[in-house]
PDB file of C-alpha atoms in Angstrom:
ATOM      1  CA  MET A 247       3.720   8.323 -15.634  1.00 95.00           C
ATOM      2  CA  LEU A 248       4.348   7.271 -12.067  1.00 97.00           C
ATOM      3  CA  THR A 249       2.333   8.620  -9.162  1.00 98.00           C
ATOM      4  CA  VAL A 250       4.441   9.039  -6.025  1.00 98.00           C
ATOM      5  CA  LEU A 251       2.729   9.727  -2.695  1.00 98.00           C
ATOM      6  CA  TYR A 252       4.360  10.826   0.564  1.00 98.00           C
ATOM      7  CA  PHE A 253       2.709  10.426   3.949  1.00 98.00           C
ATOM      8  CA  ALA A 254       3.050  11.649   7.535  1.00 98.00           C
ATOM      9  CA  SER A 255       6.598  12.598   8.641  1.00 96.00           C
ATOM     10  CA  VAL A 256       7.991  11.791   5.172  1.00 96.00           C
ATOM     11  CA  ARG A 257       5.558  14.258   3.579  1.00 96.00           C
ATOM     12  CA  GLU A 258       6.495  16.906   6.135  1.00 95.00           C
ATOM     13  CA  LYS A 259      10.249  16.419   5.663  1.00 94.00           C
ATOM     14  CA  LEU A 260       9.944  16.695   1.878  1.00 94.00           C
ATOM     15  CA  GLY A 261       7.233  19.356   1.847  1.00 94.00           C
ATOM     16  CA  LEU A 262       5.244  17.445  -0.770  1.00 96.00           C
ATOM     17  CA  ALA A 263       2.235  15.105  -0.595  1.00 97.00           C
ATOM     18  CA  ALA A 264       2.153  13.808  -4.176  1.00 98.00           C
ATOM     19  CA  GLU A 265       3.777  14.151  -7.571  1.00 97.00           C
ATOM     20  CA  GLU A 266       3.631  12.603 -11.013  1.00 98.00           C
ATOM     21  CA  LEU A 267       6.723  11.917 -13.044  1.00 97.00           C
ATOM     22  CA  PRO A 268       7.721   9.805 -16.033  1.00 97.00           C
ATOM     23  CA  LEU A 269       9.309   6.492 -15.047  1.00 96.00           C
ATOM     24  CA  PRO A 270      12.998   7.503 -14.983  1.00 96.00           C
ATOM     25  CA  THR A 271      15.252   5.687 -17.427  1.00 94.00           C
ATOM     26  CA  GLY A 272      17.063   2.820 -15.775  1.00 95.00           C
ATOM     27  CA  VAL A 273      14.853   2.747 -12.659  1.00 96.00           C
ATOM     28  CA  GLN A 274      13.576  -0.781 -12.125  1.00 97.00           C
ATOM     29  CA  ASP A 275      12.441  -0.975  -8.532  1.00 97.00           C
ATOM     30  CA  VAL A 276      11.425   1.157  -5.543  1.00 97.00           C
ATOM     31  CA  ALA A 277      15.008   1.407  -4.291  1.00 97.00           C
ATOM     32  CA  GLY A 278      16.089   2.729  -7.686  1.00 97.00           C
ATOM     33  CA  LEU A 279      13.279   5.282  -7.652  1.00 97.00           C
ATOM     34  CA  ILE A 280      14.321   6.520  -4.189  1.00 97.00           C
ATOM     35  CA  ASP A 281      17.934   6.905  -5.389  1.00 96.00           C
ATOM     36  CA  TYR A 282      16.694   8.865  -8.399  1.00 96.00           C
ATOM     37  CA  LEU A 283      14.442  11.144  -6.313  1.00 96.00           C
ATOM     38  CA  ALA A 284      17.168  11.792  -3.733  1.00 95.00           C
ATOM     39  CA  GLN A 285      19.593  12.916  -6.438  1.00 95.00           C
ATOM     40  CA  ARG A 286      17.316  15.614  -7.838  1.00 92.00           C
ATOM     41  CA  GLY A 287      18.766  18.323  -5.605  1.00 87.00           C
ATOM     42  CA  GLY A 288      16.769  21.070  -3.891  1.00 85.00           C
ATOM     43  CA  GLY A 289      16.591  19.289  -0.567  1.00 86.00           C
ATOM     44  CA  TRP A 290      15.648  15.888  -1.964  1.00 92.00           C
ATOM     45  CA  GLU A 291      18.796  14.346  -0.507  1.00 92.00           C
ATOM     46  CA  ARG A 292      16.781  14.379   2.734  1.00 92.00           C
ATOM     47  CA  LEU A 293      14.870  11.380   1.366  1.00 92.00           C
ATOM     48  CA  ALA A 294      18.004   9.232   1.461  1.00 90.00           C
ATOM     49  CA  GLY A 295      18.550  10.102   5.123  1.00 89.00           C
ATOM     50  CA  ILE A 296      15.152   8.957   6.380  1.00 91.00           C
ATOM     51  CA  ARG A 297      15.553   5.884   8.531  1.00 88.00           C
ATOM     52  CA  ASN A 298      12.835   3.240   8.734  1.00 92.00           C
ATOM     53  CA  LEU A 299      11.312   4.265   5.408  1.00 96.00           C
ATOM     54  CA  ARG A 300       8.485   1.983   4.233  1.00 96.00           C
ATOM     55  CA  CYS A 301       6.936   1.688   0.797  1.00 97.00           C
ATOM     56  CA  ALA A 302       3.850   0.501  -1.027  1.00 98.00           C
ATOM     57  CA  VAL A 303       3.349  -0.195  -4.730  1.00 98.00           C
ATOM     58  CA  ASN A 304      -0.232   0.016  -5.976  1.00 98.00           C
ATOM     59  CA  GLN A 305      -1.452   0.178  -2.374  1.00 98.00           C
ATOM     60  CA  GLN A 306       0.317  -2.998  -1.204  1.00 96.00           C
ATOM     61  CA  MET A 307       3.111  -2.745   1.350  1.00 96.00           C
ATOM     62  CA  VAL A 308       6.180  -4.256  -0.309  1.00 97.00           C
ATOM     63  CA  ALA A 309       9.982  -4.588  -0.095  1.00 96.00           C
ATOM     64  CA  PHE A 310      12.264  -2.024  -1.742  1.00 97.00           C
ATOM     65  CA  ASP A 311      13.395  -4.476  -4.435  1.00 97.00           C
ATOM     66  CA  THR A 312       9.836  -4.674  -5.788  1.00 98.00           C
ATOM     67  CA  PRO A 313       9.811  -3.865  -9.528  1.00 98.00           C
ATOM     68  CA  ILE A 314       7.923  -0.774 -10.687  1.00 98.00           C
ATOM     69  CA  LYS A 315       6.521   0.034 -14.089  1.00 97.00           C
ATOM     70  CA  GLU A 316       4.789   2.823 -15.961  1.00 96.00           C
ATOM     71  CA  GLY A 317       1.413   3.669 -14.397  1.00 97.00           C
ATOM     72  CA  ASP A 318       2.255   2.417 -10.898  1.00 98.00           C
ATOM     73  CA  GLU A 319       1.337   4.252  -7.693  1.00 98.00           C
ATOM     74  CA  VAL A 320       4.299   4.278  -5.308  1.00 98.00           C
ATOM     75  CA  ALA A 321       3.949   5.508  -1.722  1.00 98.00           C
ATOM     76  CA  LEU A 322       6.737   6.315   0.748  1.00 98.00           C
ATOM     77  CA  PHE A 323       6.004   6.627   4.442  1.00 98.00           C
ATOM     78  CA  PRO A 324       7.268   5.920   7.971  1.00 97.00           C
ATOM     79  CA  PRO A 325       6.313   2.790   9.943  1.00 96.00           C
ATOM     80  CA  VAL A 326       2.567   2.791  10.608  1.00 97.00           C
ATOM     81  CA  THR A 327       1.198   3.783  14.019  1.00 96.00           C
ATOM     82  CA  GLY A 328      -2.559   3.201  13.924  1.00 95.00           C
ATOM     83  CA  GLY A 329      -4.819   1.418  16.368  1.00 94.00           C
TER      84      GLY A 329
ATOM     85  CA  MET B 322     -16.910  -4.987   7.019  1.00 95.00           C
ATOM     86  CA  VAL B 323     -14.363  -2.210   7.475  1.00 98.00           C
ATOM     87  CA  ARG B 324     -15.016   1.505   7.874  1.00 98.00           C
ATOM     88  CA  VAL B 325     -12.619   4.443   8.066  1.00 98.00           C
ATOM     89  CA  GLN B 326     -14.358   7.558   9.328  1.00 98.00           C
ATOM     90  CA  GLU B 327     -13.979  10.822  11.218  1.00 98.00           C
ATOM     91  CA  GLU B 328     -17.196  10.341  13.193  1.00 98.00           C
ATOM     92  CA  ASP B 329     -17.393   8.576  16.532  1.00 98.00           C
ATOM     93  CA  PHE B 330     -19.132   5.201  16.818  1.00 98.00           C
ATOM     94  CA  GLU B 331     -21.549   3.748  19.348  1.00 98.00           C
ATOM     95  CA  VAL B 332     -20.252   0.346  20.452  1.00 98.00           C
ATOM     96  CA  GLY B 333     -23.615  -1.101  21.487  1.00 98.00           C
ATOM     97  CA  ALA B 334     -25.273  -0.196  18.201  1.00 98.00           C
ATOM     98  CA  GLU B 335     -22.330  -1.563  16.192  1.00 98.00           C
ATOM     99  CA  LEU B 336     -22.375  -4.893  18.049  1.00 97.00           C
ATOM    100  CA  GLN B 337     -26.133  -5.105  17.552  1.00 97.00           C
ATOM    101  CA  TRP B 338     -25.582  -4.609  13.799  1.00 96.00           C
ATOM    102  CA  LEU B 339     -22.810  -7.216  13.750  1.00 96.00           C
ATOM    103  CA  ARG B 340     -25.127  -9.815  15.286  1.00 94.00           C
ATOM    104  CA  ARG B 341     -28.186  -8.875  13.219  1.00 92.00           C
ATOM    105  CA  GLY B 342     -30.209 -11.515  15.056  1.00 88.00           C
ATOM    106  CA  ASN B 343     -28.094 -14.392  13.693  1.00 95.00           C
ATOM    107  CA  PRO B 344     -28.907 -17.340  16.026  1.00 96.00           C
ATOM    108  CA  GLY B 345     -25.689 -19.116  14.964  1.00 96.00           C
ATOM    109  CA  ILE B 346     -23.602 -16.536  16.829  1.00 97.00           C
ATOM    110  CA  GLY B 347     -22.680 -17.706  20.309  1.00 97.00           C
ATOM    111  CA  ALA B 348     -19.838 -15.299  21.042  1.00 98.00           C
ATOM    112  CA  VAL B 349     -18.778 -11.750  20.224  1.00 98.00           C
ATOM    113  CA  ALA B 350     -15.337 -10.388  21.150  1.00 98.00           C
ATOM    114  CA  CYS B 351     -14.817  -6.656  20.965  1.00 98.00           C
ATOM    115  CA  PHE B 352     -11.756  -4.421  21.332  1.00 98.00           C
ATOM    116  CA  VAL B 353     -12.015  -0.641  21.660  1.00 98.00           C
ATOM    117  CA  GLY B 354      -8.869   1.506  21.457  1.00 98.00           C
ATOM    118  CA  LEU B 355      -8.943   4.908  23.171  1.00 97.00           C
ATOM    119  CA  VAL B 356      -6.860   8.085  23.136  1.00 96.00           C
ATOM    120  CA  ARG B 357      -4.914   8.454  26.384  1.00 95.00           C
ATOM    121  CA  ASP B 358      -3.756  11.743  27.859  1.00 94.00           C
ATOM    122  CA  VAL B 359      -0.221  10.433  28.237  1.00 91.00           C
ATOM    123  CA  ASN B 360       2.300   8.661  25.970  1.00 86.00           C
ATOM    124  CA  GLU B 361       5.970   7.802  26.559  1.00 81.00           C
ATOM    125  CA  GLY B 362       5.693   9.716  29.836  1.00 76.00           C
ATOM    126  CA  GLY B 363       4.529  13.015  28.292  1.00 86.00           C
ATOM    127  CA  ALA B 364       1.167  14.746  28.367  1.00 94.00           C
ATOM    128  CA  VAL B 365      -0.997  14.460  25.241  1.00 94.00           C
ATOM    129  CA  ARG B 366      -3.557  17.178  24.535  1.00 96.00           C
ATOM    130  CA  ALA B 367      -4.812  15.949  21.182  1.00 97.00           C
ATOM    131  CA  MET B 368      -4.020  13.490  18.437  1.00 97.00           C
ATOM    132  CA  THR B 369      -4.400  13.627  14.674  1.00 98.00           C
ATOM    133  CA  LEU B 370      -4.680  10.448  12.625  1.00 98.00           C
ATOM    134  CA  GLU B 371      -3.672  10.487   8.984  1.00 98.00           C
ATOM    135  CA  HIS B 372      -4.179   7.573   6.589  1.00 98.00           C
ATOM    136  CA  TYR B 373      -3.707   6.453   2.992  1.00 98.00           C
ATOM    137  CA  PRO B 374      -7.197   6.501   1.479  1.00 97.00           C
ATOM    138  CA  GLY B 375      -7.763   3.458  -0.691  1.00 97.00           C
ATOM    139  CA  MET B 376      -4.868   1.448   0.665  1.00 98.00           C
ATOM    140  CA  THR B 377      -6.197   1.647   4.217  1.00 98.00           C
ATOM    141  CA  GLU B 378      -9.447  -0.073   3.314  1.00 98.00           C
ATOM    142  CA  LYS B 379      -7.625  -2.714   1.234  1.00 98.00           C
ATOM    143  CA  ALA B 380      -5.146  -3.419   4.032  1.00 98.00           C
ATOM    144  CA  LEU B 381      -7.923  -3.795   6.603  1.00 98.00           C
ATOM    145  CA  GLU B 382      -9.933  -6.074   4.274  1.00 98.00           C
ATOM    146  CA  ALA B 383      -6.824  -8.212   3.734  1.00 98.00           C
ATOM    147  CA  ILE B 384      -6.285  -8.536   7.499  1.00 98.00           C
ATOM    148  CA  VAL B 385      -9.924  -9.518   8.040  1.00 98.00           C
ATOM    149  CA  GLY B 386      -9.632 -12.005   5.160  1.00 98.00           C
ATOM    150  CA  GLU B 387      -6.585 -13.588   6.757  1.00 98.00           C
ATOM    151  CA  ALA B 388      -8.411 -13.887  10.096  1.00 98.00           C
ATOM    152  CA  ARG B 389     -11.312 -15.599   8.329  1.00 97.00           C
ATOM    153  CA  GLN B 390      -8.908 -18.127   6.826  1.00 97.00           C
ATOM    154  CA  ARG B 391      -7.318 -18.876  10.191  1.00 97.00           C
ATOM    155  CA  TRP B 392     -10.444 -19.170  12.324  1.00 97.00           C
ATOM    156  CA  ALA B 393     -14.031 -20.316  11.776  1.00 96.00           C
ATOM    157  CA  ILE B 394     -15.620 -16.956  12.507  1.00 97.00           C
ATOM    158  CA  LEU B 395     -18.937 -15.645  11.216  1.00 97.00           C
ATOM    159  CA  ASP B 396     -18.565 -11.891  10.898  1.00 97.00           C
ATOM    160  CA  VAL B 397     -16.093  -9.066  11.550  1.00 98.00           C
ATOM    161  CA  LEU B 398     -16.465  -5.321  11.946  1.00 98.00           C
ATOM    162  CA  VAL B 399     -13.477  -2.963  11.981  1.00 98.00           C
ATOM    163  CA  ILE B 400     -13.997   0.780  12.439  1.00 98.00           C
ATOM    164  CA  HIS B 401     -10.973   3.100  12.546  1.00 98.00           C
ATOM    165  CA  ARG B 402     -11.300   6.829  13.043  1.00 98.00           C
ATOM    166  CA  VAL B 403      -9.133   9.470  11.373  1.00 98.00           C
ATOM    167  CA  GLY B 404      -8.717  13.201  11.888  1.00 98.00           C
ATOM    168  CA  ARG B 405      -8.401  15.055  15.169  1.00 98.00           C
ATOM    169  CA  LEU B 406      -9.136  13.189  18.398  1.00 98.00           C
ATOM    170  CA  LEU B 407      -8.971  14.119  22.073  1.00 98.00           C
ATOM    171  CA  PRO B 408      -8.053  12.095  25.182  1.00 97.00           C
ATOM    172  CA  THR B 409     -10.845   9.617  26.082  1.00 97.00           C
ATOM    173  CA  ASP B 410     -12.054   9.552  22.442  1.00 98.00           C
ATOM    174  CA  GLN B 411     -12.529   6.161  20.782  1.00 98.00           C
ATOM    175  CA  ILE B 412     -10.020   5.433  17.986  1.00 98.00           C
ATOM    176  CA  VAL B 413     -10.687   1.907  16.835  1.00 98.00           C
ATOM    177  CA  LEU B 414     -13.244  -0.871  17.165  1.00 98.00           C
ATOM    178  CA  VAL B 415     -12.585  -4.496  16.251  1.00 98.00           C
ATOM    179  CA  ALA B 416     -15.533  -6.827  16.813  1.00 98.00           C
ATOM    180  CA  VAL B 417     -15.631 -10.504  15.846  1.00 98.00           C
ATOM    181  CA  ALA B 418     -18.684 -12.772  15.954  1.00 98.00           C
ATOM    182  CA  GLY B 419     -18.557 -16.545  15.866  1.00 98.00           C
ATOM    183  CA  ALA B 420     -19.965 -19.728  17.332  1.00 97.00           C
ATOM    184  CA  HIS B 421     -17.545 -20.020  20.253  1.00 97.00           C
ATOM    185  CA  ARG B 422     -15.324 -17.768  22.359  1.00 97.00           C
ATOM    186  CA  GLY B 423     -11.977 -19.344  21.452  1.00 97.00           C
ATOM    187  CA  GLU B 424     -12.062 -18.300  17.798  1.00 98.00           C
ATOM    188  CA  VAL B 425     -13.457 -14.833  18.379  1.00 98.00           C
ATOM    189  CA  PHE B 426     -10.961 -13.930  21.128  1.00 98.00           C
ATOM    190  CA  ALA B 427      -8.041 -15.091  18.985  1.00 98.00           C
ATOM    191  CA  ALA B 428      -9.270 -13.475  15.770  1.00 98.00           C
ATOM    192  CA  CYS B 429      -9.949 -10.157  17.515  1.00 98.00           C
ATOM    193  CA  GLU B 430      -6.421 -10.026  18.946  1.00 98.00           C
ATOM    194  CA  PHE B 431      -4.878 -11.105  15.637  1.00 98.00           C
ATOM    195  CA  ILE B 432      -6.727  -8.386  13.710  1.00 98.00           C
ATOM    196  CA  MET B 433      -5.607  -5.717  16.202  1.00 98.00           C
ATOM    197  CA  ASP B 434      -1.982  -6.898  16.110  1.00 97.00           C
ATOM    198  CA  TYR B 435      -1.901  -6.889  12.315  1.00 97.00           C
ATOM    199  CA  LEU B 436      -3.731  -3.570  12.080  1.00 97.00           C
ATOM    200  CA  LYS B 437      -1.028  -2.000  14.255  1.00 96.00           C
ATOM    201  CA  THR B 438       1.748  -3.051  11.893  1.00 95.00           C
ATOM    202  CA  ARG B 439       0.121  -3.299   8.435  1.00 96.00           C
ATOM    203  CA  ALA B 440      -2.643  -0.714   8.089  1.00 98.00           C
ATOM    204  CA  PRO B 441      -1.434   2.691   6.847  1.00 98.00           C
ATOM    205  CA  PHE B 442      -2.401   5.013   9.696  1.00 98.00           C
ATOM    206  CA  TRP B 443      -0.059   7.547  11.291  1.00 98.00           C
ATOM    207  CA  LYS B 444      -0.589   9.401  14.558  1.00 97.00           C
ATOM    208  CA  SER B 445       0.717  12.804  15.460  1.00 97.00           C
ATOM    209  CA  GLU B 446       0.375  14.061  19.018  1.00 96.00           C
ATOM    210  CA  LEU B 447      -0.069  17.558  20.342  1.00 96.00           C
ATOM    211  CA  THR B 448       1.868  17.935  23.594  1.00 94.00           C
ATOM    212  CA  PRO B 449       2.847  21.020  25.654  1.00 93.00           C
ATOM    213  CA  GLN B 450       6.140  20.937  23.676  1.00 91.00           C
ATOM    214  CA  GLY B 451       4.381  20.993  20.295  1.00 93.00           C
ATOM    215  CA  THR B 452       3.288  18.505  17.671  1.00 95.00           C
ATOM    216  CA  HIS B 453       5.291  15.375  16.853  1.00 94.00           C
ATOM    217  CA  TRP B 454       4.781  12.135  14.934  1.00 96.00           C
ATOM    218  CA  VAL B 455       4.404   9.048  17.076  1.00 94.00           C
ATOM    219  CA  ASP B 456       7.191   6.468  16.634  1.00 91.00           C
ATOM    220  CA  ALA B 457       6.327   2.866  15.851  1.00 90.00           C
ATOM    221  CA  ARG B 458       6.849   0.544  18.805  1.00 88.00           C
ATOM    222  CA  GLU B 459       9.028  -2.556  18.745  1.00 88.00           C
ATOM    223  CA  ALA B 460       6.460  -4.273  20.978  1.00 89.00           C
ATOM    224  CA  ASP B 461       3.838  -3.933  18.233  1.00 92.00           C
ATOM    225  CA  ASP B 462       6.106  -5.695  15.723  1.00 90.00           C
ATOM    226  CA  GLN B 463       6.712  -8.478  18.224  1.00 92.00           C
ATOM    227  CA  ALA B 464       2.986  -8.826  18.892  1.00 92.00           C
ATOM    228  CA  ALA B 465       2.303  -9.271  15.166  1.00 92.00           C
ATOM    229  CA  GLN B 466       5.194 -11.694  14.691  1.00 92.00           C
ATOM    230  CA  ARG B 467       3.879 -14.178  17.225  1.00 92.00           C
ATOM    231  CA  TRP B 468       1.067 -15.096  14.789  1.00 92.00           C
ATOM    232  CA  SER B 469       3.451 -16.220  12.055  1.00 86.00           C
ATOM    233  CA  GLY B 470       5.081 -19.604  11.805  1.00 67.00           C
TER     234      GLY B 470
END
């Protein structure tokens, strides 16, 4: 299973904070996962329209071509605004 | 040491703890970030800070670790608050102790610049027009970039 977490404005746009799903067949990296999620219907196409999306894999901020595997924790969020 | 907490902090007591009577410390630099009542020209009544528990602490530890590699500093304390905050409230404390001022000034600024762009915190503001998420600022990216290369 994959754990996918959504934070801040991304969570609000999607109406979901977290979900678990089997690693979809053919999905190899974060970009592939986003494409898969956005094609699920039911408003998920909104994910593809979010500009400035950022991602983390296993709690490390990474690029979208970072490979993902079974058991990973993937997080999608807007640019950070702490401090 | 890094701490993420809802509670306020007392700067004097935290600096005292950071020093812990270490006679090798000749300089302490300290930055305190505060909630203002205005942002981008609009009034701010309150602010809520969300974060990514687990990753936040790791990201802050990594930033402190990088500062320790770059400068000969003795100790670092980062405290970042989360939850609901009001104008004049303290948000963040970065304190760096070392032998001399040069290293601690630089490390303190570096940690703040990296925190702004790499630690997973998100602010939403309550204004007279309602609640909205704060946009990241280009100036913060530029501030972090000047430390690379």
